[in-house]
Amino acid sequence: MEPTVKAPFSAEQQAWYEAACARLDAGRLKQFLFDLTNIHSPTGATRAASEFVAARLGAAGLRSAYKPMSERTGNVLAERRGSGGGATLLLYAPIDTHLEGDESDFPWAGPEQYADLRPEAKMVGNWVYGLGSSNPKAMVSTLVEIATALIEADVPIVGDLNVGFADGGMPVNIAARDNAGMSNGVFHLLNRGMAPDFAIIMKPWNWVYHEEPGMGWFRIDVKGTLGYAGVPRGLPAFRSSVVPAATVIQKLEAWLIDYAERNTSGVVKPYGWIAGVRGGWPERPAFPSATTQIFLDVRINPRTTPGEVKSQFAAFIAELRAAHPDLDLDWEMYGSTPGGTTDASNWIIQSARRGWETIEDAPYRDPDLLGGQTDGAALRRLGVPTARIGWPWPATGSPEPIAEGLGGMGATYVPDLMPCARKIMYAVIDTLTRSRGEMGL
């Protein structure tokens, strides 16, 4: 990795930075995070949460607006204009949660609705629990706190600060709510007046990423015939779809591991996981299903197109059929988004790294390889140079029992957020107190 480009603060910039960081208030952030977590905002239904955030940004001194997409959902865009001649910097995070927060989540989300899966907030010391309290609402709350502190410190910015939050940031597709998800909200904002020169998206993991993967969603249909539990095995008129699906799953899992290795480049390792298997009727267990479906998400490196990944998957299916001619199956790619990248030498990436180095008191180094997808990929694809900055995640040492694995995303230890806030504040001061020419614009 090339060393971070040096662009030292002037004495004035250093004073502004220190004053803005002094205004960062962990207690205020925690209370706002609690209040926001208490407003349920599943994908496609974020209106109440978005209106709440828009009002808070307005009260902090930004020109803030709720941008509706439908009766039940919409986005937030706020602005604080500088004196002129600088860049426009967008601080961005999604605002929707990945689960519904009701009985439909279970048992798929775990054995029970722990505190981090409930659509109601709970505070224990410096911990805030509730569906989405960590991702995305800790990100939203931290960016609101950064904008508030910047204004309270009366930093004389030259460029314009934009703060944006959008629905649809979760990698889901909710057909019942106008097919919400897959970055539909950030596209809506960018098509309706949001035009930043640079963007920072806050997301988990304590690194600065200049690129992120896309996604490919696939379904395999393993075919058989409708059966009946009361007949013996071996009848030529019946072919199971369920038992052969087990063979497909094992071969698919091995292919996904190989796929990730073959397609790793830059800072992206495009993992893939089998997400679910569906077949038959639970109320008719006497009748084996004629079709068993397998669903998976394959991540897509920014240097690989969805079409190329589809071709790789087709080759896997062809090899599988050749090795197992008894299998009767079909497949389709039913969802895709390409990855996105920003040149690592771009101003916003280097500025974010300078902020990282300032707080970590160490040279920036190669980050852990990334497989997580965010709206940052869409921002980059649409021409906005974007840095992803985060905090250590998941939080450890929870005093409350929480859901196992990484899927809960609803337990936040607020002190973990503050170093990230100072890193982002560095990039804010660095970018908004300079002329466009100083940043190569």
Coordinates of C-alpha atoms in Angstrom, one line a residue:
M1 CA 0.0 0.0 0.0
E2 CA 1.2 3.5 -0.9
P3 CA 1.8 5.8 2.1
T4 CA -0.9 8.2 2.9
V5 CA -0.5 11.6 1.1
K6 CA 0.4 14.2 3.7
A7 CA -1.6 17.5 3.8
P8 CA -1.0 18.9 7.3
F9 CA -3.5 21.1 9.0
S10 CA -2.7 24.8 9.3
A11 CA -2.8 26.2 12.8
E12 CA -6.3 27.5 12.1
Q13 CA -7.5 24.2 10.8
Q14 CA -6.1 22.4 13.8
A15 CA -7.8 24.8 16.2
W16 CA -11.1 24.3 14.3
Y17 CA -10.7 20.6 14.4
E18 CA -10.1 20.6 18.2
A19 CA -13.0 22.9 18.8
A20 CA -15.4 20.7 16.7
C21 CA -14.2 17.5 18.5
A22 CA -14.7 19.2 21.9
R23 CA -18.3 19.7 21.0
L24 CA -18.9 16.0 20.2
D25 CA -21.1 14.8 23.0
A26 CA -21.4 11.1 23.7
G27 CA -24.3 11.5 26.0
R28 CA -26.3 13.5 23.4
L29 CA -25.4 10.9 20.8
K30 CA -26.6 8.1 23.1
Q31 CA -29.9 9.7 23.8
F32 CA -30.5 10.4 20.1
L33 CA -29.6 6.8 19.2
F34 CA -32.0 5.6 21.8
D35 CA -34.9 7.8 20.5
L36 CA -34.2 6.8 16.9
T37 CA -33.9 3.1 17.7
N38 CA -37.3 3.4 19.3
I39 CA -38.8 4.4 15.9
H40 CA -39.3 1.3 13.8
S41 CA -38.0 1.7 10.3
P42 CA -38.0 -1.6 8.2
T43 CA -37.0 -1.3 4.6
G44 CA -39.8 0.4 2.6
A45 CA -41.4 2.0 5.7
T46 CA -39.0 4.6 7.1
R47 CA -41.1 7.7 7.1
A48 CA -41.4 8.3 10.8
A49 CA -37.7 7.7 11.4
S50 CA -36.7 9.9 8.5
E51 CA -39.0 12.7 9.5
F52 CA -37.6 12.5 13.1
V53 CA -34.0 12.8 11.8
A54 CA -34.8 15.6 9.4
A55 CA -36.4 17.6 12.2
R56 CA -33.3 17.1 14.4
L57 CA -30.9 18.3 11.7
G58 CA -33.1 21.3 11.1
A59 CA -33.0 22.2 14.8
A60 CA -29.2 21.8 14.7
G61 CA -29.0 24.6 12.1
L62 CA -29.0 22.8 8.7
R63 CA -31.5 23.4 6.0
S64 CA -33.2 20.0 6.2
A65 CA -35.9 18.3 4.3
Y66 CA -37.8 15.0 4.2
K67 CA -37.8 13.6 0.7
P68 CA -40.8 11.3 0.3
M69 CA -40.7 8.3 -2.0
S70 CA -44.2 7.1 -1.1
E71 CA -46.8 7.6 1.6
R72 CA -44.9 5.3 3.9
T73 CA -41.2 6.0 3.2
G74 CA -38.7 8.6 2.2
N75 CA -35.2 10.0 2.7
V76 CA -33.4 12.9 4.4
L77 CA -31.2 15.5 2.9
A78 CA -29.8 18.4 4.9
E79 CA -27.3 21.1 4.0
R80 CA -25.1 23.6 5.7
R81 CA -23.6 26.0 3.1
G82 CA -20.1 27.4 3.3
S83 CA -18.8 30.7 2.2
G84 CA -18.3 29.5 -1.4
G85 CA -15.5 28.1 -3.6
G86 CA -15.2 24.8 -1.8
A87 CA -16.3 21.2 -2.3
T88 CA -19.6 19.6 -1.3
L89 CA -19.1 16.8 1.1
L90 CA -21.9 14.3 1.8
L91 CA -22.0 12.4 5.1
Y92 CA -24.2 9.4 4.4
A93 CA -25.8 6.3 6.0
P94 CA -28.8 4.2 5.2
I95 CA -31.7 4.4 7.7
D96 CA -33.7 1.2 7.2
T97 CA -33.4 -2.0 9.2
H98 CA -33.0 -5.5 7.7
L99 CA -35.7 -7.3 9.7
E100 CA -39.4 -6.7 10.3
G101 CA -39.2 -6.7 14.1
D102 CA -42.3 -9.0 14.5
E103 CA -43.2 -12.7 14.6
S104 CA -42.4 -13.1 10.9
D105 CA -38.7 -12.9 11.7
F106 CA -38.8 -16.1 13.7
P107 CA -37.5 -18.8 13.9
W108 CA -35.3 -17.6 11.0
A109 CA -33.6 -14.8 13.0
G110 CA -32.9 -17.2 16.0
P111 CA -34.6 -18.9 18.8
E112 CA -36.2 -15.8 20.4
Q113 CA -36.5 -12.0 20.1
Y114 CA -33.5 -10.8 22.1
A115 CA -33.1 -7.2 23.0
D116 CA -31.0 -6.5 19.8
L117 CA -33.9 -7.8 17.6
R118 CA -36.8 -5.9 19.1
P119 CA -38.1 -2.7 17.5
E120 CA -38.1 -1.0 20.8
A121 CA -35.0 0.6 22.4
K122 CA -33.4 -0.4 25.7
M123 CA -30.6 1.4 27.4
V124 CA -28.2 -0.2 29.8
G125 CA -25.3 2.1 30.9
N126 CA -23.5 3.0 27.7
W127 CA -25.2 0.3 25.7
V128 CA -28.2 0.9 23.4
Y129 CA -30.2 -2.1 22.2
G130 CA -32.9 -2.5 19.7
L131 CA -33.4 -3.6 16.1
G132 CA -30.9 -1.6 14.0
S133 CA -29.4 0.3 16.9
S134 CA -25.9 -0.6 15.6
N135 CA -26.5 -0.8 11.9
P136 CA -27.8 1.6 10.6
K137 CA -28.9 3.8 13.5
A138 CA -25.6 4.2 15.3
M139 CA -24.2 5.5 11.9
V140 CA -27.1 7.9 11.5
S141 CA -26.8 9.2 15.0
T142 CA -23.0 9.6 14.8
L143 CA -23.2 11.6 11.6
V144 CA -26.0 13.8 13.1
E145 CA -23.7 14.4 16.1
I146 CA -20.8 15.3 13.8
A147 CA -22.8 17.9 11.9
T148 CA -24.2 19.3 15.1
A149 CA -20.8 19.7 16.7
L150 CA -19.4 21.3 13.6
I151 CA -22.1 24.0 13.7
E152 CA -21.8 24.5 17.4
A153 CA -18.0 25.0 17.0
D154 CA -18.8 27.7 14.5
V155 CA -16.2 26.4 12.0
P156 CA -16.0 28.8 9.0
I157 CA -16.4 26.2 6.3
V158 CA -15.8 27.1 2.7
G159 CA -17.5 24.1 1.1
D160 CA -21.0 22.8 1.6
L161 CA -21.8 20.1 4.1
N162 CA -24.6 17.7 3.0
V163 CA -26.0 15.1 5.4
G164 CA -28.1 12.4 3.8
F165 CA -29.9 9.2 4.9
A166 CA -31.9 6.9 2.7
D167 CA -34.3 4.0 2.8
G168 CA -33.4 0.9 0.8
G169 CA -29.8 0.5 2.0
M170 CA -30.3 -3.0 3.2
P171 CA -29.5 -5.8 0.7
V172 CA -33.1 -7.0 0.5
N173 CA -36.0 -6.6 -1.9
I174 CA -39.4 -6.0 -0.2
A175 CA -41.9 -6.6 -3.1
A176 CA -44.9 -5.5 -0.9
R177 CA -43.4 -2.1 -0.4
D178 CA -42.6 -1.0 -4.0
N179 CA -39.6 -3.4 -4.2
A180 CA -37.7 -1.4 -1.6
G181 CA -34.1 -2.2 -1.0
M182 CA -31.0 -2.7 -3.3
S183 CA -30.0 1.0 -2.8
N184 CA -33.3 2.4 -4.2
G185 CA -33.3 5.3 -1.8
V186 CA -29.8 6.6 -2.5
F187 CA -30.6 6.5 -6.2
H188 CA -33.7 8.6 -5.4
L189 CA -31.6 11.2 -3.6
L190 CA -29.0 11.4 -6.3
N191 CA -31.6 11.9 -9.0
R192 CA -33.3 14.7 -7.0
G193 CA -30.7 17.3 -6.3
M194 CA -28.1 15.6 -4.1
A195 CA -24.9 16.3 -6.0
P196 CA -21.8 16.0 -3.8
D197 CA -18.2 16.2 -4.9
F198 CA -17.2 13.6 -2.3
A199 CA -19.0 11.3 0.2
I200 CA -18.2 9.5 3.4
I201 CA -20.4 6.5 4.3
M202 CA -20.2 5.3 7.8
K203 CA -20.4 1.5 8.2
P204 CA -18.9 -1.1 10.5
W205 CA -15.2 -2.1 10.7
N206 CA -12.4 0.1 11.7
W207 CA -10.9 0.8 8.3
V208 CA -11.1 3.2 5.4
Y209 CA -12.3 1.4 2.3
H210 CA -12.2 2.9 -1.2
E211 CA -14.3 0.2 -2.8
E212 CA -17.0 -2.3 -2.0
P213 CA -18.5 -5.4 -3.7
G214 CA -21.9 -5.7 -5.5
M215 CA -24.2 -8.7 -5.2
G216 CA -25.6 -11.5 -7.3
W217 CA -28.7 -13.4 -6.1
F218 CA -29.2 -16.8 -7.5
R219 CA -31.9 -19.5 -7.2
I220 CA -31.5 -23.1 -8.1
D221 CA -34.6 -25.3 -8.6
V222 CA -33.9 -29.0 -8.0
K223 CA -36.7 -30.9 -9.7
G224 CA -38.4 -34.2 -8.9
T225 CA -41.9 -35.3 -8.9
L226 CA -44.7 -34.9 -6.4
G227 CA -44.7 -37.9 -4.1
Y228 CA -46.5 -39.6 -1.3
A229 CA -45.0 -40.8 2.0
G230 CA -47.0 -44.1 1.9
V231 CA -45.2 -45.7 -1.1
P232 CA -41.9 -47.6 -1.0
R233 CA -38.6 -46.3 -2.3
G234 CA -37.4 -47.3 -5.7
L235 CA -40.6 -46.7 -7.6
P236 CA -39.7 -45.3 -11.1
A237 CA -42.7 -42.9 -11.0
F238 CA -41.2 -40.9 -8.1
R239 CA -38.0 -38.8 -8.0
S240 CA -37.2 -36.9 -4.9
S241 CA -36.2 -33.2 -5.2
V242 CA -35.2 -32.9 -1.6
V243 CA -32.5 -35.6 -1.3
P244 CA -30.7 -34.5 -4.5
A245 CA -30.8 -30.9 -3.3
A246 CA -28.4 -32.0 -0.5
T247 CA -25.8 -33.0 -3.1
V248 CA -26.3 -29.6 -4.9
I249 CA -25.8 -27.8 -1.6
Q250 CA -22.5 -29.6 -0.8
K251 CA -21.1 -28.9 -4.3
L252 CA -22.3 -25.3 -4.2
E253 CA -20.7 -24.6 -0.8
A254 CA -17.3 -25.9 -2.2
W255 CA -17.7 -23.7 -5.3
L256 CA -18.5 -20.6 -3.3
I257 CA -15.2 -21.0 -1.4
D258 CA -13.3 -21.4 -4.6
Y259 CA -15.2 -18.5 -6.2
A260 CA -14.2 -16.1 -3.5
E261 CA -10.5 -17.0 -3.8
R262 CA -10.5 -16.8 -7.6
N263 CA -12.2 -13.4 -7.6
T264 CA -10.3 -11.6 -4.8
S265 CA -8.6 -8.4 -5.8
G266 CA -8.0 -5.0 -4.4
V267 CA -9.4 -4.9 -0.9
V268 CA -12.5 -7.0 -1.8
K269 CA -12.9 -10.7 -1.2
P270 CA -16.4 -11.5 -2.7
Y271 CA -17.7 -14.1 -0.3
G272 CA -20.9 -16.0 -1.0
W273 CA -23.3 -17.9 1.2
I274 CA -26.3 -20.2 0.8
A275 CA -29.1 -18.3 2.5
G276 CA -32.0 -20.7 2.5
V277 CA -33.8 -23.8 1.2
R278 CA -37.4 -23.9 0.4
G279 CA -39.7 -26.8 -0.7
G280 CA -43.0 -28.4 0.0
W281 CA -45.8 -27.7 2.5
P282 CA -45.3 -27.9 6.3
E283 CA -49.0 -28.7 6.5
R284 CA -48.7 -31.5 4.0
P285 CA -45.6 -33.5 5.1
A286 CA -47.1 -36.7 3.5
F287 CA -46.5 -35.2 0.1
P288 CA -42.8 -34.8 -0.8
S289 CA -42.2 -31.6 -2.9
A290 CA -41.7 -31.8 -6.7
T291 CA -39.3 -28.8 -6.4
T292 CA -36.7 -27.8 -3.8
Q293 CA -35.3 -24.3 -4.2
I294 CA -31.9 -23.1 -3.0
F295 CA -31.2 -19.4 -2.6
L296 CA -27.8 -17.7 -2.3
D297 CA -26.0 -14.4 -2.4
V298 CA -22.7 -14.2 -4.3
R299 CA -20.7 -11.0 -3.8
I300 CA -19.2 -9.3 -6.9
N301 CA -15.8 -7.6 -7.0
P302 CA -15.8 -4.1 -8.5
R303 CA -13.5 -5.4 -11.3
T304 CA -16.0 -8.2 -12.2
T305 CA -19.4 -7.5 -13.8
P306 CA -22.6 -9.2 -12.8
G307 CA -22.7 -10.7 -16.3
E308 CA -19.2 -12.2 -15.7
V309 CA -20.4 -13.7 -12.4
K310 CA -23.5 -15.1 -14.1
S311 CA -21.2 -16.8 -16.6
Q312 CA -19.1 -18.3 -13.8
F313 CA -22.2 -19.6 -12.1
A314 CA -23.5 -21.1 -15.4
A315 CA -20.2 -22.9 -15.8
F316 CA -20.5 -24.3 -12.3
I317 CA -24.0 -25.6 -13.1
A318 CA -22.8 -27.2 -16.4
E319 CA -20.0 -29.0 -14.5
L320 CA -22.4 -30.1 -11.8
R321 CA -24.8 -31.5 -14.4
A322 CA -21.9 -33.3 -16.2
A323 CA -20.7 -34.9 -12.9
H324 CA -24.3 -35.8 -11.8
P325 CA -26.4 -36.5 -14.9
D326 CA -29.2 -37.8 -12.7
L327 CA -29.8 -34.2 -11.4
D328 CA -32.7 -32.3 -12.9
L329 CA -32.3 -28.7 -12.1
D330 CA -32.8 -25.1 -13.4
W331 CA -31.5 -21.8 -12.1
E332 CA -31.7 -18.0 -12.5
M333 CA -30.0 -14.9 -11.4
Y334 CA -32.9 -12.9 -9.9
G335 CA -31.0 -10.0 -8.4
S336 CA -27.8 -8.1 -9.1
T337 CA -25.9 -4.9 -8.3
P338 CA -22.4 -4.2 -9.5
G339 CA -19.6 -3.2 -7.1
G340 CA -18.1 0.2 -7.0
T341 CA -14.6 1.7 -6.5
T342 CA -12.9 5.0 -6.0
D343 CA -9.3 5.6 -6.9
A344 CA -7.3 5.1 -3.7
S345 CA -5.4 8.3 -4.5
N346 CA -8.6 10.4 -4.5
W347 CA -8.8 13.3 -2.1
I348 CA -11.5 11.9 0.1
I349 CA -9.8 8.5 0.5
Q350 CA -6.5 10.2 1.5
S351 CA -8.3 12.6 3.8
A352 CA -10.1 9.8 5.5
R353 CA -6.9 7.9 6.0
R354 CA -5.3 11.0 7.5
G355 CA -8.1 11.1 10.0
W356 CA -7.6 7.4 10.7
E357 CA -3.9 7.9 11.3
T358 CA -4.5 10.9 13.5
I359 CA -6.8 9.0 15.9
E360 CA -5.0 5.6 15.7
D361 CA -1.6 7.3 16.0
A362 CA -0.2 4.9 13.4
P363 CA 0.4 4.7 9.7
Y364 CA -2.6 3.4 7.7
R365 CA -2.1 -0.2 6.6
D366 CA -3.7 -2.8 4.4
P367 CA -7.3 -3.4 5.7
D368 CA -9.0 -6.7 6.3
L369 CA -10.5 -7.9 3.0
L370 CA -14.1 -6.7 2.6
G371 CA -17.2 -8.7 1.6
G372 CA -19.9 -6.4 3.0
Q373 CA -22.0 -4.4 0.5
T374 CA -23.4 -0.9 1.1
D375 CA -24.9 2.1 -0.7
G376 CA -21.3 3.2 -1.0
A377 CA -21.0 1.0 -4.1
A378 CA -23.9 2.8 -5.7
L379 CA -22.5 6.2 -4.8
R380 CA -19.2 5.3 -6.5
R381 CA -20.9 3.8 -9.6
L382 CA -22.8 7.1 -10.0
G383 CA -19.7 9.1 -10.0
V384 CA -19.3 10.2 -6.4
P385 CA -15.8 9.5 -4.9
T386 CA -16.7 7.8 -1.6
A387 CA -14.8 6.7 1.5
R388 CA -16.2 4.1 3.9
I389 CA -15.2 4.7 7.5
G390 CA -16.2 2.6 10.5
W391 CA -15.7 1.5 14.1
P392 CA -14.8 -1.9 15.7
W393 CA -17.8 -4.2 15.3
P394 CA -19.5 -6.2 16.6
A395 CA -19.3 -4.7 20.1
T396 CA -18.1 -7.1 22.8
G397 CA -18.9 -7.5 26.5
S398 CA -22.7 -6.9 26.3
P399 CA -24.4 -7.0 29.7
E400 CA -27.6 -8.2 28.0
P401 CA -28.0 -11.5 26.1
I402 CA -28.1 -10.8 22.3
A403 CA -28.7 -12.9 19.2
E404 CA -25.8 -15.0 18.1
G405 CA -23.9 -14.3 14.9
L406 CA -23.6 -11.0 13.0
G407 CA -27.2 -10.7 11.9
G408 CA -28.6 -8.9 14.9
M409 CA -27.1 -5.5 14.3
G410 CA -28.9 -4.1 17.3
A411 CA -26.3 -3.8 20.2
T412 CA -24.3 -0.6 20.4
Y413 CA -21.6 0.4 22.9
V414 CA -21.6 4.2 22.4
P415 CA -18.0 4.8 23.5
D416 CA -16.9 2.7 20.5
L417 CA -18.4 5.3 18.1
M418 CA -16.5 8.3 19.4
P419 CA -13.1 7.6 17.8
C420 CA -14.9 7.1 14.5
A421 CA -16.7 10.4 14.9
R422 CA -13.3 12.1 15.4
K423 CA -11.9 10.4 12.3
I424 CA -14.8 11.6 10.2
M425 CA -14.6 15.1 11.7
Y426 CA -11.0 15.3 10.6
A427 CA -12.0 14.6 7.0
V428 CA -14.9 17.1 7.3
I429 CA -12.5 19.9 8.5
D430 CA -9.9 18.8 6.0
T431 CA -12.3 19.0 3.1
L432 CA -14.7 21.8 3.9
T433 CA -12.1 24.4 4.9
R434 CA -10.1 24.3 1.6
S435 CA -10.7 25.6 -1.9
R436 CA -11.7 23.3 -4.7
G437 CA -8.4 23.8 -6.4
E438 CA -6.5 22.5 -3.3
M439 CA -8.4 19.2 -3.7
G440 CA -7.8 18.9 -7.5
L441 CA -11.4 19.8 -8.5

